[in-house]
Amino acid sequence: MKLTLEGIKEKSVWEEKSYVLPGFDYEAVKENTAKNPNWIHFGAGNIFRAFLANVNQNNLNEGVADTGIVVAEGFDYEIIEKMYVPHDNLSLLVTLKSTGEVGKTVVASVMEALPVDPTNKSAWGRLEEIFQNPSLQMVSFTITEKGYNLQDNKGEYYPAVAGDFEAGPAAAGSYIGKLVALVYGRYLKGKLPLALVSMDNCSHNGTRLHDAVLAYAENWEKRGLVEQGFVAYLEDPKSISFPWSMIDKITPRPDKNVKEMLRGEGFEDVDDIITSKNTYVAPFVNAEEPQYLVIEDKFPNGRPVLKDKGVIFSDRETVDKVEKMKVCTCLNPLHTAMSIYGCLLGYELISEEMKDPSLKALVEKVGYVEGLPVVVHPGIIEPKNFIDEVIQVRFPNPFMPDTPQRIATDTSQKLSIRFGETIKAYDRSADLDVKDLKVIPLVLAGWCRYLMGVDDEGKEMELSSDPMLGEVKPHLEGIRLGDAGPFSAQLKPILSDEKIFGVNLYEVGLGEVVEGYFAELVASKGAVRKTLEKYVG
Ligand SMILES: NC(=O)c1ccc[n+]([C@@H]2O[C@H](COP(=O)([O-])OP(=O)(O)OC[C@H]3O[C@@H](n4cnc5c(N)ncnc54)[C@H](O)[C@@H]3O)[C@@H](O)[C@H]2O)c1
Ligand SMILES: O=P(O)(O)OC[C@@H](O)[C@@H](O)[C@H](O)[C@H](O)CO
């Protein structure tokens, strides 16, 4: 079984092995997409293939859509050269269901895959043509949070960005610069309307994209490199919109067990690569089944059909609430609790952790007992049902190769949003007392214990990368398992840091609580397990 348009013509071979093939008229859709493209996606990575391309294919199969997607890759051209081109833009989506069932779908909805490379005349020319076509309705993005950053940590524009500000659209070479140059072409064509939709996992993602785009436009207009009026066009919601969105579908990197399973069935194109830009890609993509995509419904040129399980169009306030529900209460705090204690207890799979009664109880208490009373209710999704699915279906899924070590990356950057918002809500509440929080402080103490770089058996443990390790770790140096404390002097600089927790934990009355838990966690080898059992069961 070869993953090419020619290869999938041998239908019976695929169908005998339960591979689902595209069920639409490929040539007709290709022709229609070439003439009337309405959706171009930037970021040809795994979540795009696992989620968005498959939603479009479902809509094509049902006959409710008649155009596919054009994918554009502006950062890592190797993805196009090494994965899309050799496979005629096909992907195999492997859905790892919690029942053990494995869905295998050949996704063929990507009609063109183009590098966003101005030196590649034919690809760039085609991109200009697409952006200038009145049919275009949506440009969507999954380019990671870094993709929107124009400045370094010191607030200085990156040289490529600053260079583009001087050079103007004709010579743009930076990522967003190239995008804005294409949008400028659309402006010149008659100020045609368009929605630019970030689908990256960052808060208020539409505003992040808007600000990046406007930085170029303002600089160009100021220098006379674009017509006066371009900025006004970008700022007019009837012309250009930047909807907010929330996307959720756990899509790990291509997994070796999945690869072996496919190879065993006779699927030939299993080889994954790590590109020179560090993208992990394979002809297949593995993901869980549940999915949510909530998008602010602001599409000045109408929108492509996007109908599927979990896809909801709503207003900005609702998108914001859904994101808060997921990130502050119902999924990500539970993930971080599991990552910290999972690493300390030597786990390498989230699903294995869910078989550990204490860890399961830990996340249940973080979610149901302490999170839900102050959850931001989005109206369109019931938070309790969302946590139920996370705890009962998504995390325990033994077929999902997700690890606590992946999730422990950058924990210092995540604690304030994942726990700080709940602490603040208790602190503000007339009915709740911040001192009622027992398990969240245990997680925060667990993070301090994690930073010691020693697991519960006393063995050295590699810490996942985190930009604050250099700042926080030294405070804990000198503490050994078996020490009795008190540890106030060492912990105070960490626990009082509002940048990390969103609050000064001492000012809200939780600093000493965390110190107390920490003392129990370091009391001996095995103390992490003992403390967990004592407080969560
Ligand atoms: N994978 C998931 O579970 C998941 C879930 C929800 C949301 N997301 C969002 O999607 C994003 C991409 O995830 P993925 O699974 O496709 O990752 P991936 O590694 O498969 O692909 C990353 C994509 O981003 C591009 N990219 C990377 N750095 C860039 C930069 N500096 N500028 C521009 N483009 C850049 C790559 O070229 C590639 O197209 C995540 O960062 C997250 O915001 C992912
Ligand atoms: O992606 P991060 O590093 O911000 O967080 C790790 C996980 O919590 C996260 O990737 C979830 O799996 C994702 O948010 C699910 O949609």
Coordinates of C-alpha atoms and ligand atoms in Angstrom, one line a residue:
M1 CA 0.0 0.0 0.0
K2 CA 1.7 3.2 -1.2
L3 CA 0.4 6.5 -0.2
T4 CA 0.0 8.2 -3.6
L5 CA -3.0 8.9 -5.8
E6 CA -1.9 6.0 -8.0
G7 CA -1.5 3.8 -4.9
I8 CA -5.0 4.4 -3.5
K9 CA -6.5 3.4 -6.8
E10 CA -6.2 -0.3 -5.7
K11 CA -9.2 0.3 -3.5
S12 CA -9.9 -3.3 -2.4
V13 CA -6.4 -3.7 -0.9
W14 CA -6.9 -0.7 1.3
E15 CA -10.5 -1.4 2.2
E16 CA -9.7 -5.0 3.1
K17 CA -7.5 -3.6 5.9
S18 CA -10.1 -1.1 7.0
Y19 CA -8.4 1.9 5.6
V20 CA -11.1 4.5 4.7
L21 CA -10.4 6.2 1.3
P22 CA -11.6 9.6 0.2
G23 CA -15.2 9.4 -1.0
F24 CA -15.4 12.5 -3.2
D25 CA -14.7 13.3 -6.8
Y26 CA -11.0 14.2 -6.5
E27 CA -10.5 15.6 -10.0
A28 CA -13.6 17.8 -9.8
V29 CA -12.7 19.2 -6.4
K30 CA -9.1 19.8 -7.6
E31 CA -10.3 21.7 -10.6
N32 CA -12.8 23.7 -8.5
T33 CA -10.2 24.5 -5.9
A34 CA -7.7 25.7 -8.5
K35 CA -10.3 28.1 -10.0
N36 CA -12.1 29.1 -6.8
P37 CA -9.8 28.6 -3.8
N38 CA -11.6 29.7 -0.6
W39 CA -9.3 28.4 2.1
I40 CA -5.6 28.6 2.4
H41 CA -3.9 27.3 5.5
F42 CA -0.4 28.3 6.7
G43 CA 1.5 25.7 8.7
A44 CA 1.6 22.3 7.1
G45 CA 2.3 20.5 10.4
N46 CA 0.6 17.6 12.3
I47 CA -2.4 19.3 13.8
F48 CA -3.4 20.7 10.4
R49 CA -3.3 17.3 8.9
A50 CA -5.0 15.5 11.8
F51 CA -7.8 18.0 12.3
L52 CA -8.5 20.6 9.7
A53 CA -7.7 18.7 6.6
N54 CA -9.8 15.8 7.9
V55 CA -12.8 18.1 8.7
N56 CA -12.6 19.4 5.1
Q57 CA -12.5 15.9 3.7
N58 CA -15.6 14.9 5.8
N59 CA -17.4 17.9 4.3
L60 CA -16.3 16.9 0.8
N61 CA -17.4 13.3 1.4
E62 CA -20.8 14.5 2.5
G63 CA -21.1 16.8 -0.5
V64 CA -21.5 20.0 1.6
A65 CA -18.2 21.4 0.4
D66 CA -16.9 21.4 -3.1
T67 CA -13.4 22.9 -2.6
G68 CA -10.4 21.5 -0.8
I69 CA -7.6 23.3 1.0
V70 CA -4.4 24.9 -0.3
V71 CA -1.6 24.5 2.3
A72 CA 1.2 27.0 2.5
E73 CA 4.4 26.4 4.5
G74 CA 6.6 29.5 5.1
F75 CA 9.0 28.2 7.7
D76 CA 10.0 24.6 7.0
Y77 CA 10.0 23.9 3.3
E78 CA 11.3 20.4 3.9
I79 CA 7.8 19.4 5.1
I80 CA 6.5 20.1 1.6
E81 CA 9.4 18.6 -0.2
K82 CA 9.7 15.5 1.8
M83 CA 6.2 14.7 2.9
Y84 CA 3.6 16.4 0.7
V85 CA 5.3 16.1 -2.7
P86 CA 6.2 12.4 -2.6
H87 CA 2.7 11.5 -1.5
D88 CA 0.7 13.7 -3.8
N89 CA -0.4 15.8 -0.7
L90 CA -2.0 12.8 0.9
S91 CA -1.8 11.9 4.6
L92 CA -2.8 8.9 6.6
L93 CA -4.7 9.9 9.7
V94 CA -4.5 7.3 12.4
T95 CA -7.1 8.0 15.1
L96 CA -6.2 6.3 18.3
K97 CA -9.5 5.7 19.9
S98 CA -9.8 5.1 23.6
T99 CA -11.6 1.8 22.9
G100 CA -8.5 0.4 21.2
E101 CA -10.1 0.8 17.9
V102 CA -7.8 2.4 15.4
G103 CA -9.3 4.6 12.6
K104 CA -7.2 4.8 9.5
T105 CA -8.3 7.5 7.0
V106 CA -6.5 8.5 3.8
V107 CA -6.9 12.3 3.8
A108 CA -6.9 13.8 0.3
S109 CA -8.4 17.2 0.8
V110 CA -5.1 19.1 0.4
M111 CA -5.3 20.2 -3.3
E112 CA -2.0 22.1 -3.4
A113 CA 1.0 22.4 -1.1
L114 CA 3.1 25.5 -1.7
P115 CA 6.3 26.8 0.0
V116 CA 5.9 30.5 0.9
D117 CA 9.1 31.3 -0.8
P118 CA 9.4 34.4 -3.0
T119 CA 12.5 33.0 -4.7
N120 CA 10.4 30.1 -6.0
K121 CA 8.7 32.0 -8.8
S122 CA 6.0 29.5 -9.6
A123 CA 4.9 28.9 -6.0
W124 CA 5.0 32.6 -5.1
G125 CA 3.1 33.5 -8.3
R126 CA 0.4 31.0 -7.4
L127 CA 0.1 32.3 -3.9
E128 CA -0.3 35.8 -5.3
E129 CA -3.0 34.5 -7.6
I130 CA -4.8 32.8 -4.7
F131 CA -4.6 35.9 -2.5
Q132 CA -6.0 38.1 -5.3
N133 CA -8.9 35.8 -6.1
P134 CA -12.3 37.2 -4.9
S135 CA -13.2 33.6 -3.9
L136 CA -10.7 33.5 -1.0
Q137 CA -12.5 33.6 2.3
M138 CA -10.2 32.3 5.0
V139 CA -6.4 32.1 5.7
S140 CA -5.9 30.0 8.7
F141 CA -2.7 29.4 10.7
T142 CA -1.1 26.7 13.0
I143 CA 2.4 28.1 13.1
T144 CA 3.1 27.8 16.9
E145 CA 3.1 30.7 19.3
K146 CA 6.6 31.6 18.2
G147 CA 5.4 32.3 14.7
Y148 CA 3.7 35.5 15.8
N149 CA 6.8 36.9 17.7
L150 CA 8.5 39.8 15.9
Q151 CA 10.7 40.7 18.8
D152 CA 13.3 39.0 21.0
N153 CA 13.2 38.8 24.8
K154 CA 14.7 42.3 25.0
G155 CA 11.9 43.7 22.9
E156 CA 14.2 44.3 19.9
Y157 CA 12.8 43.4 16.5
Y158 CA 14.5 40.4 14.9
P159 CA 16.8 41.5 12.1
A160 CA 14.7 39.8 9.4
V161 CA 11.6 41.7 10.7
A162 CA 13.4 45.1 11.0
G163 CA 14.9 44.5 7.5
D164 CA 11.5 43.9 6.1
F165 CA 10.1 47.1 7.7
E166 CA 12.7 48.9 5.6
A167 CA 12.4 46.8 2.4
G168 CA 8.7 46.8 1.9
P169 CA 6.4 44.2 0.5
A170 CA 8.2 43.5 -2.7
A171 CA 11.3 42.3 -0.9
A172 CA 9.7 40.7 2.2
G173 CA 11.4 37.6 3.5
S174 CA 10.3 37.2 7.2
Y175 CA 7.3 34.9 7.9
I176 CA 4.6 37.5 8.6
G177 CA 6.2 39.9 6.2
K178 CA 5.6 37.5 3.3
L179 CA 2.0 37.1 4.5
V180 CA 1.4 40.9 4.7
A181 CA 2.9 41.3 1.2
L182 CA 0.3 38.8 -0.1
V183 CA -2.5 40.5 1.7
Y184 CA -1.3 43.8 0.2
G185 CA -1.7 42.2 -3.3
R186 CA -5.3 41.6 -2.3
Y187 CA -5.8 45.2 -1.2
L188 CA -4.4 46.4 -4.6
K189 CA -6.8 44.1 -6.4
G190 CA -9.8 46.1 -5.1
K191 CA -9.7 46.0 -1.3
L192 CA -11.2 42.5 -1.3
P193 CA -12.4 41.1 2.1
L194 CA -10.8 38.2 3.9
A195 CA -10.6 36.5 7.4
L196 CA -7.1 35.8 8.8
V197 CA -7.7 33.1 11.5
S198 CA -5.0 32.1 13.9
M199 CA -5.7 28.6 15.3
D200 CA -2.7 28.4 17.5
N201 CA -2.8 27.5 21.1
C202 CA -2.3 31.0 22.6
S203 CA -4.6 33.2 24.4
H204 CA -6.4 35.8 22.2
N205 CA -4.7 34.4 19.1
G206 CA -6.5 36.6 16.7
T207 CA -5.2 39.7 18.4
R208 CA -1.6 38.2 18.3
L209 CA -1.9 37.8 14.5
H210 CA -3.6 41.2 14.1
D211 CA -0.8 43.0 16.0
A212 CA 2.0 41.2 14.0
V213 CA 0.3 42.1 10.7
L214 CA -0.3 45.7 11.6
A215 CA 3.3 46.2 12.7
Y216 CA 4.4 45.6 9.1
A217 CA 1.6 47.6 7.5
E218 CA 2.2 50.6 9.8
N219 CA 5.9 50.6 9.1
W220 CA 5.4 50.2 5.4
E221 CA 2.8 52.9 5.2
K222 CA 4.9 55.3 7.3
R223 CA 7.8 54.8 4.9
G224 CA 5.6 55.2 1.8
L225 CA 6.3 51.6 0.8
V226 CA 2.5 50.8 0.5
E227 CA -0.4 53.0 -0.4
Q228 CA -2.0 55.2 2.3
G229 CA -5.1 53.3 3.1
F230 CA -3.6 49.8 3.6
V231 CA -3.7 50.2 7.4
A232 CA -7.3 51.4 7.3
Y233 CA -8.2 48.4 5.1
L234 CA -6.6 46.0 7.7
E235 CA -8.4 47.8 10.5
D236 CA -11.8 47.8 8.9
P237 CA -13.7 44.6 10.1
K238 CA -15.8 44.7 6.9
S239 CA -12.6 44.1 4.9
I240 CA -10.3 42.1 7.1
S241 CA -11.1 40.2 10.3
F242 CA -8.8 38.5 12.8
P243 CA -11.2 36.1 14.6
W244 CA -10.1 34.4 17.9
S245 CA -10.3 30.7 18.1
M246 CA -9.7 27.8 20.5
I247 CA -8.3 24.5 19.1
D248 CA -8.0 21.3 21.1
K249 CA -7.0 17.9 19.9
I250 CA -4.0 16.0 21.4
T251 CA -1.8 15.3 18.4
P252 CA 1.6 13.8 19.5
R253 CA 4.5 13.4 17.1
P254 CA 4.5 10.3 14.9
D255 CA 4.8 7.4 17.2
K256 CA 7.0 4.3 16.7
N257 CA 4.3 1.8 17.7
V258 CA 1.9 3.3 15.3
K259 CA 4.6 3.1 12.6
E260 CA 5.2 -0.6 13.3
M261 CA 1.5 -1.4 13.3
L262 CA 1.1 0.2 9.9
R263 CA 4.2 -1.5 8.5
G264 CA 2.8 -4.8 9.7
E265 CA -0.4 -4.2 7.7
G266 CA 1.5 -3.6 4.5
F267 CA 1.4 0.2 4.6
E268 CA 4.7 1.0 3.0
D269 CA 5.2 4.7 3.6
V270 CA 5.9 4.7 7.3
D271 CA 9.2 6.5 7.6
D272 CA 9.2 9.6 9.7
I273 CA 11.8 12.4 9.6
I274 CA 13.0 15.2 11.8
T275 CA 13.6 18.1 9.5
S276 CA 16.5 20.4 9.9
K277 CA 14.1 22.9 11.5
N278 CA 13.1 20.2 14.0
T279 CA 9.6 19.3 12.7
Y280 CA 8.7 15.7 13.4
V281 CA 6.7 14.4 10.4
A282 CA 5.7 11.2 8.7
P283 CA 3.4 10.3 5.9
F284 CA 1.0 9.4 8.8
V285 CA -0.2 11.5 11.6
N286 CA -1.5 10.0 14.9
A287 CA -4.1 11.8 17.1
E288 CA -6.8 11.2 19.6
E289 CA -10.5 11.2 18.5
P290 CA -12.0 14.1 20.6
Q291 CA -11.6 17.5 19.0
Y292 CA -12.8 21.0 19.6
L293 CA -12.5 24.1 17.4
V294 CA -14.4 27.1 18.5
I295 CA -14.1 30.1 16.2
E296 CA -15.3 33.6 16.4
D297 CA -17.8 34.0 13.6
K298 CA -16.4 37.1 11.8
F299 CA -15.9 36.4 8.1
P300 CA -16.2 39.5 5.9
N301 CA -16.2 37.4 2.7
G302 CA -18.3 34.5 4.0
R303 CA -16.7 31.3 5.2
P304 CA -15.8 27.9 3.9
V305 CA -17.9 25.1 5.0
L306 CA -16.5 23.8 8.3
K307 CA -18.9 21.3 9.8
D308 CA -17.9 18.5 12.1
K309 CA -18.0 17.1 15.5
G310 CA -16.6 19.7 17.9
V311 CA -16.5 22.6 15.4
I312 CA -18.5 25.6 16.7
F313 CA -18.8 29.2 15.4
S314 CA -19.6 31.7 18.1
D315 CA -18.9 35.2 19.4
R316 CA -15.5 36.5 20.7
E317 CA -16.7 36.4 24.3
T318 CA -17.6 32.8 24.1
V319 CA -14.4 31.8 22.4
D320 CA -12.5 33.5 25.2
K321 CA -14.6 31.7 27.8
V322 CA -14.1 28.3 26.2
E323 CA -10.4 28.9 26.1
K324 CA -10.4 29.9 29.8
M325 CA -12.5 26.9 30.6
K326 CA -10.0 24.5 29.0
V327 CA -6.7 26.2 29.9
C328 CA -7.6 27.4 33.5
T329 CA -9.7 24.6 34.7
C330 CA -10.7 21.6 32.7
L331 CA -7.7 20.2 30.8
N332 CA -4.4 22.0 31.1
P333 CA -4.1 22.3 35.0
L334 CA -4.8 18.6 35.2
H335 CA -2.1 18.0 32.6
T336 CA 0.4 20.0 34.5
A337 CA -0.4 18.2 37.8
M338 CA 0.1 14.9 36.1
S339 CA 3.3 16.0 34.4
I340 CA 4.9 17.2 37.7
Y341 CA 4.0 14.1 39.8
G342 CA 4.3 11.8 36.8
C343 CA 7.9 12.8 36.4
L344 CA 8.6 12.5 40.1
L345 CA 7.1 9.0 40.2
G346 CA 9.0 7.8 37.1
Y347 CA 6.1 7.6 34.6
E348 CA 6.7 8.1 30.9
L349 CA 3.1 7.8 29.7
I350 CA 0.0 9.9 30.7
S351 CA -2.2 6.9 30.2
E352 CA -0.1 4.8 32.7
E353 CA -0.4 7.6 35.2
M354 CA -4.2 7.4 35.0
K355 CA -4.0 3.8 36.3
D356 CA -2.3 5.1 39.5
P357 CA -5.2 5.7 42.0
S358 CA -3.4 8.5 43.7
L359 CA -2.6 10.4 40.5
K360 CA -6.1 9.9 39.2
A361 CA -7.5 11.2 42.5
L362 CA -5.1 14.1 42.3
V363 CA -6.4 15.3 38.9
E364 CA -10.0 14.6 39.9
K365 CA -9.6 16.9 42.9
V366 CA -7.8 19.6 40.9
G367 CA -10.6 19.5 38.3
Y368 CA -13.8 18.7 40.0
V369 CA -13.3 19.8 43.6
E370 CA -11.2 22.9 43.3
G371 CA -11.5 24.0 39.7
L372 CA -15.2 23.6 38.9
P373 CA -16.6 25.9 41.6
V374 CA -14.9 28.9 39.8
V375 CA -14.9 27.7 36.2
V376 CA -15.6 30.2 33.5
H377 CA -18.8 28.7 32.0
P378 CA -18.8 29.3 28.2
G379 CA -22.5 28.4 27.8
I380 CA -21.9 26.3 24.7
I381 CA -20.0 23.5 26.4
E382 CA -20.7 22.0 29.8
P383 CA -17.4 22.2 31.8
K384 CA -18.3 19.1 33.9
N385 CA -18.9 17.1 30.7
F386 CA -15.6 18.4 29.3
I387 CA -13.6 17.3 32.4
D388 CA -15.5 13.9 32.4
E389 CA -14.2 13.3 28.9
V390 CA -10.7 14.4 29.8
I391 CA -10.5 12.2 32.8
Q392 CA -12.5 9.2 31.6
V393 CA -11.6 9.1 27.9
R394 CA -8.7 11.3 26.8
F395 CA -6.0 10.9 29.5
P396 CA -6.5 7.2 30.1
N397 CA -6.4 6.4 26.4
P398 CA -3.6 3.7 26.4
F399 CA -3.1 4.2 22.7
M400 CA -2.0 7.8 22.9
P401 CA 1.7 8.2 23.2
D402 CA 1.7 11.3 25.3
T403 CA 4.3 11.8 28.0
P404 CA 4.5 13.8 31.3
Q405 CA 8.0 15.0 30.1
R406 CA 6.5 16.7 27.1
I407 CA 3.9 18.5 29.2
A408 CA 6.5 19.5 31.8
T409 CA 8.2 21.7 29.3
D410 CA 8.1 25.4 30.3
T411 CA 6.0 24.8 33.4
S412 CA 7.1 28.1 34.9
Q413 CA 5.3 29.8 32.0
K414 CA 2.1 27.9 32.5
L415 CA 1.5 27.9 36.3
S416 CA 0.0 31.4 36.4
I417 CA -2.7 30.7 33.8
R418 CA -3.3 27.1 34.8
F419 CA -3.6 27.6 38.6
G420 CA -3.2 31.4 39.3
E421 CA -6.6 32.2 37.8
T422 CA -8.3 29.7 40.1
I423 CA -6.5 31.0 43.2
K424 CA -7.4 34.6 42.3
A425 CA -11.1 33.6 41.8
Y426 CA -11.2 32.0 45.3
D427 CA -9.5 35.1 46.7
R428 CA -12.1 37.4 45.1
S429 CA -15.0 35.2 46.0
A430 CA -17.4 36.2 48.9
D431 CA -18.5 32.6 49.3
L432 CA -15.2 30.7 48.9
D433 CA -12.0 30.8 51.0
V434 CA -8.6 30.5 49.3
K435 CA -7.6 28.4 52.3
D436 CA -10.1 25.8 51.1
L437 CA -7.6 25.0 48.3
K438 CA -5.7 21.9 49.4
V439 CA -4.7 20.2 46.2
I440 CA -3.6 23.1 44.0
P441 CA -1.0 24.1 46.7
L442 CA 0.1 20.4 46.7
V443 CA 0.7 20.7 42.9
L444 CA 2.7 23.9 43.4
A445 CA 4.8 22.3 46.2
G446 CA 5.3 19.3 43.8
W447 CA 6.8 21.7 41.2
C448 CA 9.3 23.0 43.8
R449 CA 10.1 19.4 44.6
Y450 CA 10.4 18.6 40.9
L451 CA 12.9 21.4 40.5
M452 CA 15.3 19.5 42.8
G453 CA 15.9 17.2 39.8
V454 CA 15.7 14.1 41.9
D455 CA 12.8 11.6 41.6
D456 CA 10.9 9.9 44.5
E457 CA 13.5 7.1 44.6
G458 CA 16.3 9.6 45.0
K459 CA 17.6 9.1 41.5
E460 CA 18.7 12.0 39.4
M461 CA 16.0 13.1 36.9
E462 CA 16.4 15.1 33.8
L463 CA 14.2 18.3 33.9
S464 CA 12.3 19.3 30.8
S465 CA 13.4 22.6 29.3
D466 CA 12.1 25.7 30.9
P467 CA 13.3 29.3 30.4
M468 CA 13.2 29.9 34.2
L469 CA 15.2 26.9 35.4
G470 CA 18.4 29.0 35.7
E471 CA 16.6 31.5 38.0
V472 CA 14.5 29.2 40.2
K473 CA 16.6 26.0 40.6
P474 CA 19.5 27.6 42.5
H475 CA 17.2 28.5 45.4
L476 CA 16.7 24.8 46.0
E477 CA 20.3 23.8 45.8
G478 CA 21.6 22.3 49.0
I479 CA 18.2 20.7 50.0
R480 CA 18.6 17.0 50.3
L481 CA 16.0 14.2 50.7
G482 CA 15.7 13.6 54.4
D483 CA 16.2 17.3 55.4
A484 CA 13.8 18.5 57.9
G485 CA 13.4 22.2 57.1
P486 CA 12.0 24.8 57.6
F487 CA 12.5 25.7 54.0
S488 CA 11.0 29.3 54.1
A489 CA 14.2 31.0 53.2
Q490 CA 14.8 28.9 50.1
L491 CA 11.1 28.9 48.9
K492 CA 10.1 32.5 49.6
P493 CA 11.8 34.0 46.5
I494 CA 10.0 31.4 44.3
L495 CA 6.6 31.4 46.0
S496 CA 6.3 35.1 46.2
D497 CA 7.0 35.6 42.4
E498 CA 3.8 36.9 40.8
K499 CA 5.3 36.3 37.4
I500 CA 5.2 32.6 38.0
F501 CA 2.0 32.1 39.9
G502 CA 0.0 35.1 38.9
V503 CA -0.2 36.0 42.6
N504 CA 2.2 36.3 45.5
L505 CA 1.3 33.1 47.3
Y506 CA 2.1 34.6 50.7
E507 CA -0.2 37.5 50.1
V508 CA -3.1 35.2 49.4
G509 CA -2.3 33.0 52.4
L510 CA -1.0 30.0 50.5
G511 CA 2.8 30.4 50.8
E512 CA 3.1 28.7 54.2
V513 CA 0.7 25.9 53.0
V514 CA 3.0 25.2 50.1
E515 CA 6.1 25.3 52.3
G516 CA 4.4 22.7 54.6
Y517 CA 3.7 20.3 51.8
F518 CA 7.2 20.8 50.4
A519 CA 8.7 19.8 53.7
E520 CA 6.6 16.6 53.6
L521 CA 7.6 15.9 50.0
V522 CA 11.3 16.0 50.8
A523 CA 11.2 14.1 54.1
S524 CA 12.6 10.9 52.7
K525 CA 12.8 8.7 49.6
G526 CA 9.2 7.7 48.8
A527 CA 7.8 10.8 50.5
V528 CA 6.2 12.0 47.3
R529 CA 4.1 8.8 47.1
K530 CA 3.4 9.0 50.9
T531 CA 2.3 12.6 50.8
L532 CA 0.1 12.1 47.8
E533 CA -1.6 9.2 49.5
K534 CA -2.1 11.2 52.6
Y535 CA -3.8 14.1 50.9
V536 CA -5.6 12.7 47.9
G537 CA -6.0 9.1 48.7
Ligands
LIG1 N1 -0.2 19.1 18.4 C1 -1.2 19.4 19.3 O1 -1.6 18.6 20.1 C2 -1.9 20.7 19.2 C3 -3.1 20.8 19.9 C4 -3.7 22.1 19.9 C5 -3.1 23.1 19.3 N2 -1.9 23.0 18.6 C6 -1.3 24.2 18.0 O2 -0.8 24.0 16.7 C7 0.6 24.4 16.7 C8 1.4 23.4 15.7 O3 1.3 22.1 16.2 P1 1.6 20.9 15.3 O4 1.2 19.7 15.9 O5 1.1 21.1 13.9 O6 3.2 21.0 15.3 P2 4.3 20.5 14.2 O7 5.6 20.6 14.8 O8 3.8 19.3 13.5 O9 4.2 21.7 13.1 C9 4.6 23.0 13.4 C10 4.2 24.0 12.3 O10 4.6 25.3 12.7 C11 5.6 25.8 11.8 N3 6.5 26.6 12.6 C12 7.3 26.2 13.6 N4 8.0 27.3 14.0 C13 7.6 28.4 13.3 C14 8.0 29.7 13.3 N5 8.9 30.2 14.1 N6 7.4 30.6 12.4 C15 6.4 30.1 11.5 N7 6.1 28.8 11.5 C16 6.6 28.0 12.4 C17 6.2 24.6 11.2 O11 6.8 24.9 10.0 C18 5.0 23.7 11.0 O12 4.2 24.1 9.9 C19 1.0 24.3 18.2 O13 2.1 25.1 18.5 C20 -0.2 24.7 18.9 O14 -0.3 26.1 18.9 C21 -1.3 21.8 18.6
LIG2 O1 1.3 22.7 24.5 P1 1.7 23.2 25.9 O2 3.2 23.0 26.1 O3 1.3 24.6 26.2 O4 1.0 22.3 26.9 C1 1.2 20.9 26.9 C2 -0.2 20.2 26.9 O5 -0.9 20.6 28.1 C3 -1.0 20.7 25.7 O6 -0.3 20.5 24.5 C4 -2.3 19.9 25.5 O7 -2.1 18.6 25.0 C5 -3.2 20.6 24.5 O8 -3.5 21.9 25.0 C6 -4.5 19.8 24.2 O9 -5.3 20.5 23.2

